[in-house]
Coordinates of C-alpha atoms and ligand atoms in Angstrom, one line a residue:
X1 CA 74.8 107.7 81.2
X2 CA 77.4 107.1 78.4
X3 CA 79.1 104.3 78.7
X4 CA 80.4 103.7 74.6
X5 CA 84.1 104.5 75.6
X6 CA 84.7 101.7 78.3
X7 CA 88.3 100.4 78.9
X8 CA 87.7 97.1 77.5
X9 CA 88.9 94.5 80.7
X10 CA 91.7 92.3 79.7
X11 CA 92.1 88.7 79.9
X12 CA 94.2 88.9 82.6
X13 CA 91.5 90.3 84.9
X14 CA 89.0 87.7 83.6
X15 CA 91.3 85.1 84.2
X16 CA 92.0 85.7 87.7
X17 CA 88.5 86.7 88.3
X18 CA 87.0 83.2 87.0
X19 CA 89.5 81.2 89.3
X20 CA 88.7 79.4 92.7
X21 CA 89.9 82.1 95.0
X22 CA 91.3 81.1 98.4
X23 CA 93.5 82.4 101.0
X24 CA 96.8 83.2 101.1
X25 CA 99.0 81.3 103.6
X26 CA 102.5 80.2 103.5
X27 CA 103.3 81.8 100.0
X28 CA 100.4 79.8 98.6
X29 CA 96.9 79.7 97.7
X30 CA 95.1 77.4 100.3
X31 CA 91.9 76.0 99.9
X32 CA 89.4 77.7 103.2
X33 CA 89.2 75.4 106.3
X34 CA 85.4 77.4 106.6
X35 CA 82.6 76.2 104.0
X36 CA 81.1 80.0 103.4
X37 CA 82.1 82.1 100.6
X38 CA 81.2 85.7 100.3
X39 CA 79.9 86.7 96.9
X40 CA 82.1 90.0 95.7
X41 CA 79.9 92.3 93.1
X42 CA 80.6 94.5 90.4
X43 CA 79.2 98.2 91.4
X44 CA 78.7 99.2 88.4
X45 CA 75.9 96.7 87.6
X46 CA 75.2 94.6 91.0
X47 CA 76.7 91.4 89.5
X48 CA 78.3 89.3 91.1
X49 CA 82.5 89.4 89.9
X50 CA 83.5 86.1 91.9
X51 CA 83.5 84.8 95.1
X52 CA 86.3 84.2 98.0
X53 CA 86.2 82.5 101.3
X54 CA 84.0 83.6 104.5
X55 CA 87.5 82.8 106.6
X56 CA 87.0 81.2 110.1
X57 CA 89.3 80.9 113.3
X58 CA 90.6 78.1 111.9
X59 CA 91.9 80.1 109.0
X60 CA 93.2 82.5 111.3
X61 CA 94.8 80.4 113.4
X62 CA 96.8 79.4 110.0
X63 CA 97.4 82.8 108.4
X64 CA 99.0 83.4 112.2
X65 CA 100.5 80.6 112.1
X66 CA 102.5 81.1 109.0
X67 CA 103.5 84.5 109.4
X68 CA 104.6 83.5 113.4
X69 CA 106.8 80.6 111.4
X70 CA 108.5 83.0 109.1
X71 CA 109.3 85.6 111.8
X72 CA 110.7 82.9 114.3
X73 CA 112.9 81.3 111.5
X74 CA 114.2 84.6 110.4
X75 CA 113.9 84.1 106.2
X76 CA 113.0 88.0 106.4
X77 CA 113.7 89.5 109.2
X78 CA 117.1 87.7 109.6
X79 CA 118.0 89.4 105.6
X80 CA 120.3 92.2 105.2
X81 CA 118.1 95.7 105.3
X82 CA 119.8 96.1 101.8
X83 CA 118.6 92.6 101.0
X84 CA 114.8 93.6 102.1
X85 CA 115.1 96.9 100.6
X86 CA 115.8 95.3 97.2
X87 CA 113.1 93.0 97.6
X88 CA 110.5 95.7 98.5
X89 CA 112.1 97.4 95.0
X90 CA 111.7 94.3 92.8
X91 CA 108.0 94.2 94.5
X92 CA 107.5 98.0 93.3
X93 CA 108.7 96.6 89.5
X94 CA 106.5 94.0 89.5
X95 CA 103.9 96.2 90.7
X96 CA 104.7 98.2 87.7
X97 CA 104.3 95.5 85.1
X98 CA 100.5 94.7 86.2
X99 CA 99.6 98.2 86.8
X100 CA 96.9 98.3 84.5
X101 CA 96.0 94.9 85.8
X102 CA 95.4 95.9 89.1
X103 CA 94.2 99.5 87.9
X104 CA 91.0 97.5 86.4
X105 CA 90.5 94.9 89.4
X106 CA 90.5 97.7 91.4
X107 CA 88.0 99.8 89.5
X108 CA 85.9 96.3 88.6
X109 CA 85.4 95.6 92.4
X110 CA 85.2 99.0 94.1
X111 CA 83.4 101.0 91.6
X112 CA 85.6 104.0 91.2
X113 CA 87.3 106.1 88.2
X114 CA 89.6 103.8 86.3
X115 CA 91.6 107.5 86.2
X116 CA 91.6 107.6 89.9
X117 CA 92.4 103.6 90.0
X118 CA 95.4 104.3 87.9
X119 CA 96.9 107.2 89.5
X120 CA 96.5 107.1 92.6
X121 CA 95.4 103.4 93.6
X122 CA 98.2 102.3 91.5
X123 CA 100.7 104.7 91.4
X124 CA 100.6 106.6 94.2
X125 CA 101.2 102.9 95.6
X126 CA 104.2 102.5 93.7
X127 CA 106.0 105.8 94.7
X128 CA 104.9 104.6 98.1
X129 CA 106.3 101.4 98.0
X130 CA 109.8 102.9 97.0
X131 CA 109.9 105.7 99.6
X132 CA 109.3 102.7 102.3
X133 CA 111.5 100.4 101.1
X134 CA 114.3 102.7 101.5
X135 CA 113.2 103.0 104.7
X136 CA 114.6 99.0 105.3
X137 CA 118.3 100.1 105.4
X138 CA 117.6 103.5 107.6
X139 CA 116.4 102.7 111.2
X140 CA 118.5 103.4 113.5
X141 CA 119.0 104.2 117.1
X142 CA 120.5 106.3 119.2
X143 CA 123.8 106.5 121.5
X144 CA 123.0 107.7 125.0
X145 CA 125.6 109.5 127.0
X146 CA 124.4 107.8 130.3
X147 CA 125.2 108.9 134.1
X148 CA 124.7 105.7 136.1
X149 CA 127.2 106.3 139.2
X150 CA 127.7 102.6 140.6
X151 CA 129.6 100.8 141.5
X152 CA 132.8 103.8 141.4
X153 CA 135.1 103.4 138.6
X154 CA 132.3 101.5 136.3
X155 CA 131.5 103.3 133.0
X156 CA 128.0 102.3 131.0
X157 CA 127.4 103.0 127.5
X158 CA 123.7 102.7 126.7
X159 CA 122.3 102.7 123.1
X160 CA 118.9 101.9 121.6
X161 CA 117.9 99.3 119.1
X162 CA 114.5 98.9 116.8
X163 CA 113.1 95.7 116.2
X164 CA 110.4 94.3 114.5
X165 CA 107.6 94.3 116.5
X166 CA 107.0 90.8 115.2
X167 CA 103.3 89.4 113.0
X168 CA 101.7 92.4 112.3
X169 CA 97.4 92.3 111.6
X170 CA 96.6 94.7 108.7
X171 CA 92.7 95.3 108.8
X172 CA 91.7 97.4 105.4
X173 CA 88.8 99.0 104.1
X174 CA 87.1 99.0 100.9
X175 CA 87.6 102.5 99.8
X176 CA 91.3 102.3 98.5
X177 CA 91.7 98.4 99.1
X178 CA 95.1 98.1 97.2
X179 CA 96.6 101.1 98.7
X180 CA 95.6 100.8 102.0
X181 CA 96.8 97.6 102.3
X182 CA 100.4 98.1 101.5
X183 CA 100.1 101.4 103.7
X184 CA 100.1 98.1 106.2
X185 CA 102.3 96.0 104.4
X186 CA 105.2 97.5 103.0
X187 CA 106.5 99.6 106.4
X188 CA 105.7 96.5 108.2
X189 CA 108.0 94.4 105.9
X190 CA 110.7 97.2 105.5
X191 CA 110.8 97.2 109.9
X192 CA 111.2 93.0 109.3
X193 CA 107.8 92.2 110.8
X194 CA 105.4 89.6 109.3
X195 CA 101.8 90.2 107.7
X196 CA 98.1 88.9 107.4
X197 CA 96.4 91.5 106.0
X198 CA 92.3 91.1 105.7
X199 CA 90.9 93.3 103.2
X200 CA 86.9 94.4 103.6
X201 CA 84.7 91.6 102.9
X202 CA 83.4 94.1 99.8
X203 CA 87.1 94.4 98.2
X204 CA 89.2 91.3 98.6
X205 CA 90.6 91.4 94.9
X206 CA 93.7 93.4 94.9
X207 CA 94.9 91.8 98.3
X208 CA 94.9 88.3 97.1
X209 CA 96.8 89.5 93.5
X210 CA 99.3 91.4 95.8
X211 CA 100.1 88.5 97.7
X212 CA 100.8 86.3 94.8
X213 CA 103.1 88.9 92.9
X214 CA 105.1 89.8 96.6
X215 CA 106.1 85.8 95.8
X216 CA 107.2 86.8 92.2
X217 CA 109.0 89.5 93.7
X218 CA 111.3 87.6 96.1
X219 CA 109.0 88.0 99.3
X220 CA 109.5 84.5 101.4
X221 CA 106.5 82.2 101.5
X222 CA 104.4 82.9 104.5
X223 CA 106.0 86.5 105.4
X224 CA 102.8 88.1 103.4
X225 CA 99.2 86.4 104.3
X226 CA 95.9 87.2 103.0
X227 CA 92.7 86.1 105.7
X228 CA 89.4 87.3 103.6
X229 CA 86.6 87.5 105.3
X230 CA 84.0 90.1 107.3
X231 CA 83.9 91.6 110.9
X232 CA 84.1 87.7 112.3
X233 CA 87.5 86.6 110.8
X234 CA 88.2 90.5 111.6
X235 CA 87.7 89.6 115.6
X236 CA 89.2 86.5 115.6
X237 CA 92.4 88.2 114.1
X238 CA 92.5 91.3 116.5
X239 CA 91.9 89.1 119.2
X240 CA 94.2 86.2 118.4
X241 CA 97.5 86.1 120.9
X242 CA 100.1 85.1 118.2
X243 CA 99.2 89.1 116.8
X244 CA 102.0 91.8 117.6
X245 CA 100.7 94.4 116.4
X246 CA 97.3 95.4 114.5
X247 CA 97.3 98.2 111.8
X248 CA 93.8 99.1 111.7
X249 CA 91.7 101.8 109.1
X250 CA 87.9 101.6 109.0
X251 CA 85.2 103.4 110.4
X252 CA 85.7 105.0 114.5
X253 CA 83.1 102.1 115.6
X254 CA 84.9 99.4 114.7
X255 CA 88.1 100.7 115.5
X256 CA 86.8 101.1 119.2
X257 CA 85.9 97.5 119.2
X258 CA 89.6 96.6 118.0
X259 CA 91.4 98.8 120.2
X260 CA 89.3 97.4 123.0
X261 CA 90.5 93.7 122.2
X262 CA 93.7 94.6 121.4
X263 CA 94.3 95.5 124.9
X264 CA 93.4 92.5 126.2
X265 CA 96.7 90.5 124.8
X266 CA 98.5 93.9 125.4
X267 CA 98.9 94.1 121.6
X268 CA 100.2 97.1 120.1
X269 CA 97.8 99.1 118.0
X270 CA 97.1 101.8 115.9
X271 CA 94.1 103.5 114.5
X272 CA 92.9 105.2 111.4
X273 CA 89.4 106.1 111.4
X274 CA 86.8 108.4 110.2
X275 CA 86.5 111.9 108.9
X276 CA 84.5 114.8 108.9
X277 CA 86.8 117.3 107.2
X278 CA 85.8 121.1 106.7
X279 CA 87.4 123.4 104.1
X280 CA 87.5 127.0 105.2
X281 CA 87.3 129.7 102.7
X282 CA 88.5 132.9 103.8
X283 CA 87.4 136.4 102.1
X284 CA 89.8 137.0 100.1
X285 CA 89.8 133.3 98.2
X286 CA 89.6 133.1 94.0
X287 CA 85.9 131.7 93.8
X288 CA 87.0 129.7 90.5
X289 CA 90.3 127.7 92.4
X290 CA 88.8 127.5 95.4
X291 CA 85.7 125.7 94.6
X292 CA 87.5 123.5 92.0
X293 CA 89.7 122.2 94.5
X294 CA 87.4 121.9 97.0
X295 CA 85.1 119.9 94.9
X296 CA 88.3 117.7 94.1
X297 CA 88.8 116.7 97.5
X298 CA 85.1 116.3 97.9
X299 CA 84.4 114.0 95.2
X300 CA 87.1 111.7 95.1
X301 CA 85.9 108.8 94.7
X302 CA 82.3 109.7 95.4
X303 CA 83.0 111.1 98.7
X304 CA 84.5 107.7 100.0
X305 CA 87.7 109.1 101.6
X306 CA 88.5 109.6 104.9
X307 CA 89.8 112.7 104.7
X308 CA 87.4 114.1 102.0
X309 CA 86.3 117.7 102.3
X310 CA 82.6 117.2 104.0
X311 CA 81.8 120.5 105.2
X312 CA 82.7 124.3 103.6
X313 CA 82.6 127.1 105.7
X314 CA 82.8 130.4 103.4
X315 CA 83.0 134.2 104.6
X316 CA 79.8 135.0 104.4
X317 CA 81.4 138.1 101.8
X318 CA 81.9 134.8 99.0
X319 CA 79.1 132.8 100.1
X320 CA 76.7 133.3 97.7
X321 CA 78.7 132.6 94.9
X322 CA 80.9 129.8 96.4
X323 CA 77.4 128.1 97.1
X324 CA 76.3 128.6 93.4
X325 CA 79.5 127.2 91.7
X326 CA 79.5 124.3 93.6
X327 CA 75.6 123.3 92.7
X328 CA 76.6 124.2 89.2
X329 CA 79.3 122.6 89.2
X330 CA 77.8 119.0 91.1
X331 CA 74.8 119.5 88.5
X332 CA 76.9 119.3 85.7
X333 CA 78.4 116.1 86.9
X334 CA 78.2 113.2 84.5
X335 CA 77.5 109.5 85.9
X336 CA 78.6 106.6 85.1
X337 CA 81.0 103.3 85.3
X338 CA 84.7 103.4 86.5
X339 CA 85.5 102.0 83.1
X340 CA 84.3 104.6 81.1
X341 CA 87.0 107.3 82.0
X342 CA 84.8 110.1 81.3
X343 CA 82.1 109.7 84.0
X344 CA 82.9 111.6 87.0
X345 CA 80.7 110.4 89.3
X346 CA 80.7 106.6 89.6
X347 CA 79.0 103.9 91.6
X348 CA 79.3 103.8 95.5
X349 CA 81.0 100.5 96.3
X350 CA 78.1 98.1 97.7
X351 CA 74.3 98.5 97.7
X352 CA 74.6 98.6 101.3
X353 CA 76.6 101.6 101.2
X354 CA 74.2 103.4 98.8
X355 CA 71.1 102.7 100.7
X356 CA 73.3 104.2 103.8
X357 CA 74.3 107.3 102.2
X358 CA 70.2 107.9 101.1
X359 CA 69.5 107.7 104.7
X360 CA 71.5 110.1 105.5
X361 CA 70.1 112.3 102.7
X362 CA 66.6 111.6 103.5
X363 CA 67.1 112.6 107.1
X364 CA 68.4 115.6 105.6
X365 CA 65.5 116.4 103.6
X366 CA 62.9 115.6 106.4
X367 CA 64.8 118.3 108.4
X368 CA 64.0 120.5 106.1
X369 CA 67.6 121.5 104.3
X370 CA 68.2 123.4 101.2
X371 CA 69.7 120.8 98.9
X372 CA 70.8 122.4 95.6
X373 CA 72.2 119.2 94.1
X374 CA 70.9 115.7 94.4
X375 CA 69.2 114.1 96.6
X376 CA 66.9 112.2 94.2
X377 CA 67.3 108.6 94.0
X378 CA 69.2 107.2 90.1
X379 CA 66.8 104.7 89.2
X380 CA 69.5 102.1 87.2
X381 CA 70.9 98.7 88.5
X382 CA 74.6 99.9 90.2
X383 CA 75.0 101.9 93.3
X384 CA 74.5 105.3 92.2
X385 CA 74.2 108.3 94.0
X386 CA 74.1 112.1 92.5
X387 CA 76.6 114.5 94.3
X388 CA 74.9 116.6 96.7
X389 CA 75.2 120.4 97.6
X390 CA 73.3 121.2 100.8
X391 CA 73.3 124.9 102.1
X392 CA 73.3 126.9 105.2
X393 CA 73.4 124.0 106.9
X394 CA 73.2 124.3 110.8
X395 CA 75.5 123.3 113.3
X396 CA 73.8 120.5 115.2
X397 CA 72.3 118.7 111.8
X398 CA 73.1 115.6 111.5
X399 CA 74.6 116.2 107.9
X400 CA 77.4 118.2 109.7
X401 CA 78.0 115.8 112.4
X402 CA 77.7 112.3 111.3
X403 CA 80.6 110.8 108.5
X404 CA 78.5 110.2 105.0
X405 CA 81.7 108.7 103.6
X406 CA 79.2 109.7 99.9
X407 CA 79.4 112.5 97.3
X408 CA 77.5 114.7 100.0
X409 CA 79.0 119.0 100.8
X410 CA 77.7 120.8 103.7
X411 CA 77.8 124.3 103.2
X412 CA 77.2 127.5 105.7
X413 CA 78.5 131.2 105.9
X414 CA 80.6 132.7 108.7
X415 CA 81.8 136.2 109.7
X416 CA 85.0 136.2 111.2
X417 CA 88.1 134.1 111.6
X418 CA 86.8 132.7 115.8
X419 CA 84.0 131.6 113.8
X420 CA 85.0 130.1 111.3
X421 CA 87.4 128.3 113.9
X422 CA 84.6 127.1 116.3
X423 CA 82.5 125.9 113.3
X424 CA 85.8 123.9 111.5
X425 CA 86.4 122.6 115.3
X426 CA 83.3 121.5 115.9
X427 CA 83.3 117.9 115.6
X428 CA 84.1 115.1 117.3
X429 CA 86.7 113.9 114.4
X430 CA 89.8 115.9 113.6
X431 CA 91.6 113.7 110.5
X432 CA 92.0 116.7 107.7
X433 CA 90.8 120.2 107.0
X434 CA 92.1 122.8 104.7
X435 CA 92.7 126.2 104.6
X436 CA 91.5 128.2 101.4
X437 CA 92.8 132.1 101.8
X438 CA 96.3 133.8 100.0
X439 CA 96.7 135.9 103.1
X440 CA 99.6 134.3 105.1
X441 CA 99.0 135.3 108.5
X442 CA 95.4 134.7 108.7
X443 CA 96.5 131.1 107.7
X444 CA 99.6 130.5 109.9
X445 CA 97.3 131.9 112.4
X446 CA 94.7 129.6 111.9
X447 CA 96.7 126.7 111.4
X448 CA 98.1 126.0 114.9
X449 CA 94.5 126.0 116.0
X450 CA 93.0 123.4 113.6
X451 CA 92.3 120.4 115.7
X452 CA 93.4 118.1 112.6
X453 CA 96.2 115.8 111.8
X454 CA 97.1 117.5 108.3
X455 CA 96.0 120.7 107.6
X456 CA 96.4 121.6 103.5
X457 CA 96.2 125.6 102.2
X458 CA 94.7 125.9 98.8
X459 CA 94.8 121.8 98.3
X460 CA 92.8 119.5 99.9
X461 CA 93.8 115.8 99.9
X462 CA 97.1 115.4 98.6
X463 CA 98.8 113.0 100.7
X464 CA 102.7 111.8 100.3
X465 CA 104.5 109.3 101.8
X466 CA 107.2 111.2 103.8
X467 CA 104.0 113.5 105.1
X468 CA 102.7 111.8 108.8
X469 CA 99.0 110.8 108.2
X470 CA 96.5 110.0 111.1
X471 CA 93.9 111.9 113.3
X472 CA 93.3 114.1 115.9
X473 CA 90.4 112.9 118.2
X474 CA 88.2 110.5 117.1
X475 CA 89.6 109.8 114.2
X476 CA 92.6 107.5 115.6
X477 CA 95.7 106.7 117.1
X478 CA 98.8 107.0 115.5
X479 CA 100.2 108.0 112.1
X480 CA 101.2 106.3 109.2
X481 CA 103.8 107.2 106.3
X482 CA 107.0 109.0 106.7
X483 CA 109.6 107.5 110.0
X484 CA 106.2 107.4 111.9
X485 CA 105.3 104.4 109.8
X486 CA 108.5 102.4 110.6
X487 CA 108.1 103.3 114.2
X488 CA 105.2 101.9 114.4
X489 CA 106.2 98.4 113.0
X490 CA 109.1 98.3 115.7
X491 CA 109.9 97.7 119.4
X492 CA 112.4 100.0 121.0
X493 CA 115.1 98.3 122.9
X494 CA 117.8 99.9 125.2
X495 CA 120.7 98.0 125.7
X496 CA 123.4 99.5 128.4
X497 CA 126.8 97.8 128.6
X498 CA 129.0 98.1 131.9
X499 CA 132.8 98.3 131.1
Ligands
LIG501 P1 84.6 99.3 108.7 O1 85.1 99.8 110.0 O2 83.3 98.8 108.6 O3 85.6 98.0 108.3 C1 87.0 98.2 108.2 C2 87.6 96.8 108.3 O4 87.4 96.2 109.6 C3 87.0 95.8 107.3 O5 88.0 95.0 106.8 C4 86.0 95.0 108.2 O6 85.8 93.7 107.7 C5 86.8 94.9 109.5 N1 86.1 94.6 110.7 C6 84.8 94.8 110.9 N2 84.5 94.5 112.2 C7 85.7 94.1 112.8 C8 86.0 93.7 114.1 N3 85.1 93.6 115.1 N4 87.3 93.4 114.4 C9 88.3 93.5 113.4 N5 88.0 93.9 112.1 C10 86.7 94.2 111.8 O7 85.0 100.4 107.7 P2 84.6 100.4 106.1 O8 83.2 100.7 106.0 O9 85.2 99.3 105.4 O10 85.5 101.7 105.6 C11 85.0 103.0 105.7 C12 85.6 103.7 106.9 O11 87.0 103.7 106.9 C13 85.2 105.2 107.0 O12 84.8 105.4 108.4 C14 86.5 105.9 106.7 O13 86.6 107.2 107.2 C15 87.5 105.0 107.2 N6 88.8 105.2 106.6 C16 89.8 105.8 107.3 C17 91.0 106.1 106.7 C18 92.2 106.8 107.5 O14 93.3 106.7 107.1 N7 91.9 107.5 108.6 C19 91.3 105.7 105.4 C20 90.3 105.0 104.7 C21 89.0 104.8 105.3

C-alpha cells in the first residue's frame, strides 16, 4: 500500500480534534449532562481520533429544549425568507472557507477518498446548500376557487399556507456524515423549522464543526443542535414529544423502529433507508463505458452508499466480457488511506463494519460462489476490505438479497428484457437502479417498470439537488431534495375567509 503522497492534516484539524468535544445546544458547546464518552477512531489505522459524549435523555431533553425555545420565540422562523435565505448563503460561504477543513475531518473519521471527501462531501454540499436556501423565499400556496353555498349571498375565498412544521430530529448515518446532515438541516432551516441533528455514533466530527460555523454564519443560537450519541440518545430523540418532525436515513431496521415510535406522538416522519441497487446492461452496451461507470457507482466509497450499484444483470450476449473487465478491473485496484489521493479503495469506516461485510463474504464462499475478486481477508491494522466481483450469482443467495453496504458486485446473465425486469425487481428494496443500453425505446420501456425511486441511463449515482431522492419499497418514505424537501419540513394550512 503506498501511502508516501499523503495530504499532510492541518493544524486546524488537529486543533479541533485535540479539544474537549461536547454537545451543541443553544449556539454553544455544553459540557454532557451523561458521564460516557464514545471513543471516535481513525479507519485508516484503528486509532482512536478523539472522543465526544455518549448523550442521555437528559441531553435530549436539552437539545429539544433549545431548539423548542428558538421556534416559539421566532429569532428564525419569525425572519424575512430573504433574511433566512441570506443566512443559509453566508453559511454556504463559510462553508467554503473551511472546505479543505472539513474535506480532511471527513476523510480522517470516515475513512474515505480525500477526492471523494472534497467533491462531493464538500462540494456537492455547498451547491446543495445554495439550491435550498433559495428555496426560503419560494414557498408558496395556493388560491382555491371554493363553492361553499351557505348561508345565500356569502362568498368564501379559501387559500393555503406552509408552515414550519416546527423542531425537526435529523438522525444521520456514517456514510456521508456532513452531507447527509445538511440534507436534514438546510431544507429544514430554509421551511423556518428548528434542528437537533445526531450524527452516527462512528462520525460525529463534521456535525459538531457545522454547528459551530452555522453560528459564524448568522444562524441564531439554539435553532441548530448537535445530540451525539448511539441508538439510545437515537430513541430517546424519536420518541421525545417536543419532536415535530424526524428526518431519518440509516439502515431499513432501524428506520422501522423510528417510524414505529414516531407514531406514537403522531410525529411526522420520513424515511431513507437501504439499497440493493441493480445495473442492467442491455446487448447493445459499450463494454468499456459501461463497466467503468458501473464500477463508479459500485465503489464509491467502498460500496458504502445507499444507492450503490450491488447487483449487474448483463445480456447474456456481453456477459462474458462485462464479467472479465470488471474482475480486471477490481484486481487492479490499489488500497490504501483516504489521505493518500491515489488509493482507490480505502478503509471501511469501523471495524465493526469490516468484520460485517466478511460475513457476508464468507457466507458467500461457503455457498459455493465464483468470486473473481477478493474475498481474502488484508492482513494490516485499518478496516480494509478488497473489492469483490462475484459471478453468476443466483437469485435467492444471500449476496443478492441482503444490503452489504461494502465494495461487493453481484453479477448474473439474462436473455431477454422480462427477464432482466424480474431479476432488477426482485428485491425487497427499490431506492436506485440504472439502465445501461443506447437503444431508446428498450429504455423508456423499461423505465416505467423499474420499481425504484431514481432510475439513471448510462450513469449510475449522480444525484442533484432539484432531482427527488428516496425509495420505493423498503427502502423508505418520502423524498428529499428538490420542492419535496421543503414540503416535507412544512405543515399545510387552509385558511377560508367568509365575506
Ligand atoms: P443505522 O440504521 O445503524 O443508523 C443510522 C442512525 O440511526 C445512526 O445515527 C444511529 O445511531 C441511529 N439509531 C440507531 N438506532 C436508533 C433508534 N432506535 N432510534 C433512533 N435512531 C437510532 O445505519 P448506519 O449503519 O449508520 O448507515 C448505513 C445505512 O444507511 C445503510 O442501510 C444505508 O443504505 C442507509 N443509508 C440510506 C440513505 C438513503 O438516502 N436512502 C443514505 C445513506 C445511508
Amino acid at each position: 500500500m503506498n501511502s508516501e503522497a499523503k495530504v499532510a492534516v492541518s493544524g486546524a484539524v488537529h486543533a479541533f480534534l485535540r479539544r474537549e468535544l461536547g454537545l451543541f445546544i443553544e449556539g454553544e458547546v455544553r459540557v454532557a449532562h451523561s458521564p460516557r464518552r464514545l471513543d471516535v477512531f481513525d479507519p485508516a489505522t484503528g486509532h482512536v481520533l478523539t472522543t465526544v459524549p455518549d448523550a442521555d435523555a437528559t441531553d435530549v431533553d436539552r437539545a429539544v429544549a433549545s431548539a423548542r425555545t428558538a421556534f416559539d420565540t421566532h429569532v428564525w422562523r419569525g425572519l424575512r425568507p430573504a433574511d433566512r435565505e441570506r443566512t443559509l448563503l453566508r453559511l454556504a460561504d463559510v462553508l467554503e472557507a473551511h472546505a479543505e477543513e472539513l474535506a480532511q475531518m471527513e476523510t480522517l473519521n470516515q475513512g474515505k477518498s480525500i477526492n471523494v471527501a472534497r467533491t462531493i462531501d464538500v462540494a456537492a454540499t455547498l451547491e446543495y446548500v445554495r439550491y435550498m436556501a433559495g428555496w426560503a423565499t419560494k414557498i408558496a400556496g395556493e388560491t382555491l376557487d371554493v363553492s361553499i353555498p351557505f348561508p345565500p349571498g356569502v362568498r368564501y375565498t379559501a387559500f393555503t399556507r406552509h408552515e414550519p412544521v416546527g423542531v425537526v430530529a435529523g438522525i444521520v448515518p456514517w456514510n456521508f456524515p456532513l452531507m447527509i446532515a445538511v440534507w436534514k438541516l438546510i431544507p429544514a432551516l430554509a421551511a423556518g423549522c428548528s434542528v437537533v441533528i445526531k450524527p452516527s455514533p462512528e462520525t460525529p466530527v463534521t456535525a459538531l464543526r457545522l454547528a459551530e460555523l452555522a453560528v459564524e454564519a448568522g444562524v441564531p443560537a439554539g435553532v441548530f443542535n448537535v445530540v451525539t450519541g448511539g441508538a439510545e440518545c437515537g430513541a430517546a430523540l424519536v420518541a421525545h414529544p417536543g419532536i415535530n418532525k424526524i428526518s431519518f436515513t440509516g439502515s431499513t431496521p432501524t428506520g422501522k423502529r423510528v417510524g414505529a415510535a414516531a407514531v406514537q406522538n403522531m410525529t411526522r416522519f420520513s424515511l431513507e433507508l437501504g439499497g440493493k441497487n441493480p445495473a442492467v446492461m442491455l446487448a447493445d452496451i459499450d463494454v468499456d463505458q459501461a463497466v467503468q461507470g458501473a464500477l463508479a457507482g459500485a465503489f464509491l466509497n467502498q460500496g458504502q452508499v445507499c444507492a450503490a450499484v450491488s447487483r449487474i444483470y448483463v445480456h447474456r450476449s456481453k456477459y462474458r466480457q462485462v464479467v472479465e473487465a470488471l474482475a480486471d478491473s477490481a484486481n487492479s485496484m490499489s488500497i490504501g488511506p483516504g489521505l493518500d489521493p491515489s488509493a482507490q479503495i480505502n478503509p471501511l469506516v469501523s471495524a465493526h463494519h469490516r468484520d460485517r461485510v466478511e460475513g457476508h463474504l464468507a457466507r458467500a464462499r461457503s455457498e459455493g460462489l465464483r468470486f473473481l475478486a477478493g474475498g481474502t481477508p488484508i492482513e494490516q491494522p485499518g478496516y480494509y476490505v478488497r473489492p469483490a466481483v462475484i459471478a453468476d450469482v443466483p437469485p435467492d443467495a444471500a449476496i443478492v438479497r441482503d444490503e452489504v453496504f461494502g465494495p461487493v458486485l453481484a453479477v448474473a446473465p439474462f436473455d431477454d428484457a422480462a427477464q432482466a425486469l424480474r431479476l432488477a425487481n426482485d428485491s425487497p428494496y427499490g431506492l436506485a437502479a440504472s439502465l445501461w443500453t443506447n437503444d431508446l425505446r428498450a429504455a423508456m420501456n423499461l423505465v416505467p417498470q423499474i420499481q425504484a425511486g431514481t432510475v439513471w441511463v448510462n450513469c449510475h449515482v449522480p444525484l442533484d439537488p432539484a432531482m427527488p431522492f428516496g425509495g420505493y419499497k423498503q427502502s423508505g418514505i418520502g423524498r428529499e431534495f428538490g420542492r419535496h424537501a421543503i414540503e416535507g419540513f412544512t405543515e399545510t394550512k387552509s385558511v377560508c375567509i367568509a365575506h
